[in-house]
Amino acid sequence: MLAEFLDTSDEWIYPRTGVKSRYVISDEKLEEMAIEAANKALADAGITAAELDYIICSNVVNEYITPQLSCIIQGGIGATCPCIDINCACAGFIYALDIAESQYRAGRVRNVLIVCAEEPTRMPDWADRSTSVLFGDGAGAAVLTGGDNIKGISLSSASATDKLYQKRTLQPTPYITKEEIDIPLQMKGQDVFKFAVKASSTDITKILAQNNLTANDVDHILLHQANIRIIHAIRDFLKQPDDKFPVNIESHGNSSSSSCPILLDECRRNGRLLPGDKIVLSAFGAGFVSGAALIEL
Ligand code: UT7
């Protein structure tokens, strides 16, 4: 389909990215997907919306500048608790876990809903083959309840704002004299690739060391699904077998912060995750920001 209007081909896209197909939003709204994911997670957790103490929504873009997406989700699921949006690009799920964990440790919450909802296919210029072939839309949600399953979280940021960005114009004021233009998603792909491999490898190594573990002790390493070659480079750095790295990039593309919770849910539903398993989640994205979390089931 892409090759019909772009100078590209499956022969280029698949080996370079690992993407075969992905989901692209049409007339449905992102908030509808977010609410559906939230309701499914609540049902799976056996928690009602009324029992939630906090909702964190990770999102890079959606149609609303205000109100926040988390408030729309709150209304959609019938919750009454405080809610907050974060934009930590593709690393949003890990940053949301960190906020939830901090709130829990502070004794302020028992049950937290994290919803990652992303429509990155609406960011690039679809005539730009270097970006438009990469992304897929989706929403993933998780409910966190009391416990000590999160063994550690490591976050890092390294400002490099010209590597991956998008700019939009706002309403003019009488005082703005310079011309403003919308700039669709811009990406220096190779720089982002190198950052991703280094940041993720560093984050994972750090979190394992903090817990006196090595990669050999971990059962599953769930990486942000940005490019299969990034996943393979991190796998090789960690010297771990391929089967420790579940992947779904082939059918989803890069769904930004939704990528980790969607992959986590797929692993859970296909019986891959067993009680006692140790999981590392690691994600990276624009900013740059990155983070890893160690979870014991
Ligand atoms: O969630 C975080 C966000 N982003 C990422 O993680 C992306 C990280 N980067 C990447 O995944 C890779 O850098 C890309 C997949 C984006 C690009 O792969 P690459 O191996 O780094 O390719 P490149 O940018 O060096 O481009 C190689 C060639 C260029 O042509 P020339 O200059 O060698 O003639 C590009 O113009 O491939 C060309 N090219 C394409 N050709 C066909 C770039 N995109 C395409 C395309 N189809 N879609």
Coordinates of C-alpha atoms and ligand atoms in Angstrom, one line a residue:
M1 CA 0.0 0.0 0.0
L2 CA 2.8 2.4 0.9
A3 CA 4.7 1.6 -2.2
E4 CA 1.7 2.9 -4.3
F5 CA 2.4 6.5 -3.3
L6 CA 5.9 6.4 -1.8
D7 CA 9.3 5.5 -3.2
T8 CA 9.6 2.5 -0.9
S9 CA 9.1 -1.3 -0.8
D10 CA 8.5 -4.2 1.5
E11 CA 12.1 -5.3 0.5
W12 CA 13.4 -2.1 2.2
I13 CA 10.9 -1.8 5.1
Y14 CA 10.9 -5.3 6.5
P15 CA 14.6 -6.0 6.8
R16 CA 15.4 -2.5 8.0
T17 CA 12.6 -2.2 10.5
G18 CA 10.9 -5.6 11.1
V19 CA 7.5 -4.1 10.3
K20 CA 5.1 -6.0 8.1
S21 CA 1.8 -4.5 9.1
R22 CA 0.5 -2.0 11.6
Y23 CA -2.8 -0.5 12.8
V24 CA -3.6 3.0 11.5
I25 CA -6.4 5.0 13.1
S26 CA -9.3 5.8 10.8
D27 CA -12.6 7.4 12.0
E28 CA -12.4 6.0 15.5
K29 CA -11.1 8.4 18.2
L30 CA -8.0 7.8 20.2
E31 CA -9.9 8.3 23.5
E32 CA -12.3 5.5 22.5
M33 CA -9.3 3.1 22.2
A34 CA -7.9 4.4 25.5
I35 CA -11.2 3.8 27.3
E36 CA -11.6 0.3 25.8
A37 CA -8.0 -0.6 27.0
A38 CA -8.7 0.9 30.4
N39 CA -12.0 -1.0 30.8
K40 CA -10.3 -4.3 29.8
A41 CA -7.5 -3.8 32.2
L42 CA -9.9 -3.0 35.1
A43 CA -11.9 -6.1 34.2
D44 CA -8.8 -8.3 34.2
A45 CA -7.6 -6.9 37.5
G46 CA -11.1 -7.3 39.1
I47 CA -11.0 -3.7 40.1
T48 CA -13.9 -1.2 39.6
A49 CA -13.3 2.3 38.3
A50 CA -14.6 3.6 41.7
E51 CA -11.6 1.8 43.5
L52 CA -9.0 3.7 41.5
D53 CA -6.9 6.3 43.4
Y54 CA -5.0 7.7 40.4
I55 CA -5.1 7.6 36.6
I56 CA -1.9 8.3 34.6
C57 CA -2.2 8.7 30.9
S58 CA 0.9 8.5 28.7
N59 CA 0.3 10.3 25.4
V60 CA 2.4 12.2 22.9
V61 CA -0.3 13.7 20.6
N62 CA -4.1 13.6 20.4
E63 CA -6.7 16.0 19.1
Y64 CA -7.1 17.9 22.4
I65 CA -4.6 20.4 23.6
T66 CA -6.9 20.6 26.6
P67 CA -8.6 18.9 28.5
Q68 CA -6.1 16.2 29.3
L69 CA -6.7 12.8 27.9
S70 CA -6.7 11.2 31.4
C71 CA -9.7 13.3 32.3
I72 CA -11.5 12.1 29.2
I73 CA -10.6 8.5 30.1
Q74 CA -11.7 9.1 33.7
G75 CA -15.2 10.2 32.5
G76 CA -15.4 7.3 30.0
I77 CA -14.8 4.6 32.6
G78 CA -16.7 6.4 35.4
A79 CA -13.8 7.0 37.8
T80 CA -13.6 10.0 40.2
C81 CA -9.9 9.9 41.3
P82 CA -7.2 12.5 40.3
C83 CA -5.6 12.0 37.0
I84 CA -2.6 13.3 35.1
D85 CA -1.2 13.2 31.6
I86 CA 2.5 12.7 30.9
N87 CA 4.4 13.0 27.6
C88 CA 7.6 11.1 27.9
A89 CA 7.4 9.9 24.3
C90 CA 7.9 6.2 23.7
A91 CA 9.3 5.7 27.3
G92 CA 6.0 6.9 28.8
F93 CA 4.9 3.5 30.3
I94 CA 8.1 3.3 32.4
Y95 CA 7.8 6.9 33.5
A96 CA 4.1 6.2 34.4
L97 CA 5.2 3.1 36.4
D98 CA 7.7 5.3 38.3
I99 CA 5.0 7.9 39.2
A100 CA 2.7 5.1 40.3
E101 CA 5.4 3.5 42.4
S102 CA 6.3 6.8 44.0
Q103 CA 2.7 7.5 44.9
Y104 CA 2.3 4.0 46.3
R105 CA 5.5 4.3 48.4
A106 CA 4.3 7.6 49.7
G107 CA 1.2 5.9 50.9
R108 CA -1.1 8.1 48.8
V109 CA -2.6 5.4 46.5
R110 CA -3.6 1.7 46.5
N111 CA -4.9 1.2 42.9
V112 CA -3.5 3.1 39.9
L113 CA -4.5 2.9 36.3
I114 CA -1.9 3.5 33.6
V115 CA -3.2 4.0 30.1
C116 CA -0.9 4.6 27.2
A117 CA -2.8 5.8 24.1
E118 CA -1.0 6.9 21.0
E119 CA -1.7 7.8 17.4
P120 CA 1.9 8.3 16.1
T121 CA 0.7 7.7 12.5
R122 CA -0.7 11.3 12.7
M123 CA 2.7 12.9 13.3
P124 CA 4.8 12.4 10.2
D125 CA 4.2 13.7 6.7
W126 CA 2.9 10.6 4.9
A127 CA 5.0 11.6 1.9
D128 CA 8.1 11.3 4.0
R129 CA 9.3 7.7 3.6
S130 CA 11.9 8.0 6.3
T131 CA 9.2 8.3 9.1
S132 CA 5.8 7.4 7.7
V133 CA 6.6 3.7 7.3
L134 CA 7.5 3.1 11.0
F135 CA 4.5 3.8 13.2
G136 CA 1.3 2.1 14.3
D137 CA -1.5 3.3 16.5
G138 CA -2.8 1.6 19.7
A139 CA -3.6 1.8 23.4
G140 CA -2.5 -0.4 26.3
A141 CA -3.5 -0.2 29.9
A142 CA -2.3 -1.7 33.2
V143 CA -3.8 -1.6 36.7
L144 CA -1.3 -1.5 39.6
T145 CA -2.4 -2.7 43.0
G146 CA -0.6 -3.1 46.4
G147 CA 2.6 -5.3 46.4
D148 CA 6.3 -5.3 46.0
N149 CA 6.5 -6.7 42.5
I150 CA 8.3 -3.7 41.1
K151 CA 11.9 -4.3 42.1
G152 CA 13.4 -1.2 40.6
I153 CA 13.1 1.5 38.0
S154 CA 15.9 3.4 36.3
L155 CA 15.2 6.6 34.3
S156 CA 17.4 8.8 32.3
S157 CA 17.1 11.9 30.1
A158 CA 19.6 13.5 27.7
S159 CA 18.3 16.6 25.9
A160 CA 18.8 16.2 22.1
T161 CA 15.8 18.1 20.8
D162 CA 16.8 18.3 17.2
K163 CA 16.9 14.5 16.7
L164 CA 13.2 13.6 16.9
Y165 CA 10.6 16.4 17.1
Q166 CA 7.4 17.8 15.7
K167 CA 6.2 21.4 16.0
R168 CA 2.7 22.8 15.7
T169 CA 1.5 26.4 15.4
L170 CA -0.8 27.9 18.0
Q171 CA -3.3 30.7 17.5
P172 CA -1.6 33.9 16.6
T173 CA -1.6 36.9 18.9
P174 CA -1.3 40.6 17.8
Y175 CA 2.3 40.5 19.0
I176 CA 3.6 37.6 16.9
T177 CA 5.3 39.0 13.9
K178 CA 7.4 36.0 12.7
E179 CA 5.9 33.4 10.4
E180 CA 5.0 30.2 12.1
I181 CA 4.6 26.8 10.4
D182 CA 3.6 23.4 11.4
I183 CA 6.6 21.0 11.1
P184 CA 5.6 17.3 10.8
L185 CA 7.7 14.7 12.6
Q186 CA 11.4 15.0 11.9
M187 CA 13.8 12.3 12.8
K188 CA 17.5 11.7 12.4
G189 CA 17.0 8.0 12.3
Q190 CA 20.6 6.8 12.8
D191 CA 21.2 9.1 15.8
V192 CA 18.0 7.9 17.4
F193 CA 19.0 4.3 16.6
K194 CA 22.4 4.7 18.4
F195 CA 20.8 6.5 21.3
A196 CA 18.2 3.8 21.7
V197 CA 20.7 0.9 21.8
K198 CA 23.1 2.7 24.2
A199 CA 20.4 4.0 26.5
S200 CA 18.5 0.8 26.8
S201 CA 21.6 -1.3 27.3
T202 CA 22.8 1.1 30.0
D203 CA 19.4 1.3 31.8
I204 CA 19.0 -2.5 31.8
T205 CA 22.6 -3.1 33.0
K206 CA 22.1 -0.5 35.8
I207 CA 18.8 -1.9 37.0
L208 CA 20.1 -5.4 37.1
A209 CA 23.3 -4.3 39.0
Q210 CA 21.2 -2.4 41.5
N211 CA 19.4 -5.7 42.2
N212 CA 22.5 -7.9 42.2
L213 CA 21.3 -9.7 39.1
T214 CA 22.7 -10.3 35.7
A215 CA 20.7 -10.6 32.4
N216 CA 21.0 -14.4 32.8
D217 CA 18.7 -14.2 35.9
V218 CA 15.9 -12.5 33.9
D219 CA 13.2 -14.5 32.2
H220 CA 11.8 -11.9 29.7
I221 CA 13.2 -8.7 28.4
L222 CA 10.4 -6.6 26.9
L223 CA 11.8 -3.7 24.8
H224 CA 10.0 -0.8 23.2
Q225 CA 9.1 -2.1 19.7
A226 CA 10.8 0.6 17.5
N227 CA 13.0 -1.4 15.1
I228 CA 13.8 -5.1 15.2
R229 CA 17.5 -4.2 14.5
I230 CA 17.5 -2.1 17.7
I231 CA 16.1 -5.1 19.6
H232 CA 18.7 -7.4 18.1
A233 CA 21.5 -5.0 19.0
I234 CA 20.4 -4.8 22.6
R235 CA 20.0 -8.6 22.7
D236 CA 23.6 -9.0 21.4
F237 CA 24.9 -6.5 23.9
L238 CA 23.3 -8.4 26.8
K239 CA 24.4 -11.7 25.3
Q240 CA 21.0 -13.3 25.8
P241 CA 19.0 -15.8 23.6
D242 CA 16.4 -14.5 21.2
D243 CA 13.6 -16.2 23.0
K244 CA 14.0 -13.9 26.0
F245 CA 12.8 -11.0 23.8
P246 CA 9.2 -11.2 22.9
V247 CA 8.4 -9.1 19.9
N248 CA 5.3 -7.8 18.1
I249 CA 6.8 -5.1 15.9
E250 CA 6.1 -7.2 12.8
S251 CA 2.3 -6.7 13.2
H252 CA 2.2 -3.4 15.2
G253 CA 5.1 -1.2 14.1
N254 CA 6.2 1.4 16.6
S255 CA 3.2 2.4 18.7
S256 CA 5.1 4.8 20.9
S257 CA 4.5 4.4 24.6
S258 CA 1.6 1.9 24.0
S259 CA 4.2 -0.5 22.7
C260 CA 5.3 -1.8 26.1
P261 CA 1.8 -2.4 27.7
I262 CA 0.5 -4.0 24.4
L263 CA 3.4 -6.4 24.4
L264 CA 3.1 -7.1 28.1
D265 CA -0.6 -7.9 27.6
E266 CA 0.1 -10.2 24.6
C267 CA 2.7 -12.1 26.6
R268 CA 0.3 -12.4 29.6
R269 CA -2.6 -13.6 27.5
N270 CA -0.6 -16.2 25.5
G271 CA 0.6 -17.7 28.8
R272 CA 4.2 -16.7 28.4
L273 CA 4.5 -15.0 31.9
L274 CA 4.6 -17.3 34.9
P275 CA 4.4 -16.6 38.6
G276 CA 8.0 -15.8 39.9
D277 CA 9.2 -14.8 36.5
K278 CA 11.5 -11.7 36.4
I279 CA 10.7 -9.2 33.6
V280 CA 12.7 -6.3 32.5
L281 CA 10.8 -3.6 30.5
S282 CA 12.9 -1.0 28.7
A283 CA 11.8 1.9 26.5
F284 CA 13.4 5.0 24.9
G285 CA 12.2 7.9 22.8
A286 CA 12.2 11.5 21.8
G287 CA 13.8 13.9 24.2
F288 CA 15.8 11.8 24.5
V289 CA 14.3 9.9 27.5
S290 CA 14.7 6.3 28.5
G291 CA 13.9 4.0 31.3
A292 CA 13.9 0.4 32.5
A293 CA 11.9 -1.4 35.1
L294 CA 12.5 -4.7 36.8
I295 CA 9.3 -6.6 37.8
E296 CA 9.0 -9.9 39.6
L297 CA 5.7 -11.6 39.0
Ligands
UT7_1 O1 10.6 5.2 19.1 C1 11.7 5.9 18.8 C2 11.6 6.5 17.4 N1 12.4 6.1 16.3 C3 13.3 5.1 16.2 O2 13.6 4.3 17.1 C4 14.0 5.0 14.9 C5 15.4 4.7 15.0 N2 16.0 4.6 13.7 C6 15.7 3.6 12.8 O3 14.9 2.7 13.1 C7 16.4 3.6 11.4 O4 17.4 4.6 11.4 C8 15.4 3.8 10.3 C9 14.6 2.6 10.1 C10 14.5 5.0 10.5 C11 16.2 4.0 9.0 O5 17.1 2.9 8.8 P1 18.6 3.2 8.4 O6 19.2 1.9 8.2 O7 19.2 4.0 9.5 O8 18.5 3.9 7.0 P2 19.1 5.4 6.6 O9 18.3 6.4 7.3 O10 20.6 5.4 6.8 O11 18.7 5.4 5.1 C12 19.4 4.5 4.2 C13 18.8 4.7 2.8 C14 18.8 6.2 2.4 O12 19.1 6.3 1.0 P3 20.5 6.7 0.5 O13 20.8 8.0 1.1 O14 21.4 5.6 1.1 O15 20.4 6.7 -1.0 C15 17.4 6.6 2.6 O16 16.9 7.7 1.8 O17 17.5 4.3 2.8 C16 16.6 5.4 2.3 N3 15.3 5.2 2.9 C17 14.3 4.5 2.4 N4 14.3 3.8 1.2 C18 13.1 3.1 1.0 C19 14.9 5.8 4.0 N5 13.6 5.4 4.3 C20 13.3 4.6 3.2 C21 12.1 3.9 2.9 N6 12.1 3.1 1.8 N7 11.0 3.9 3.7

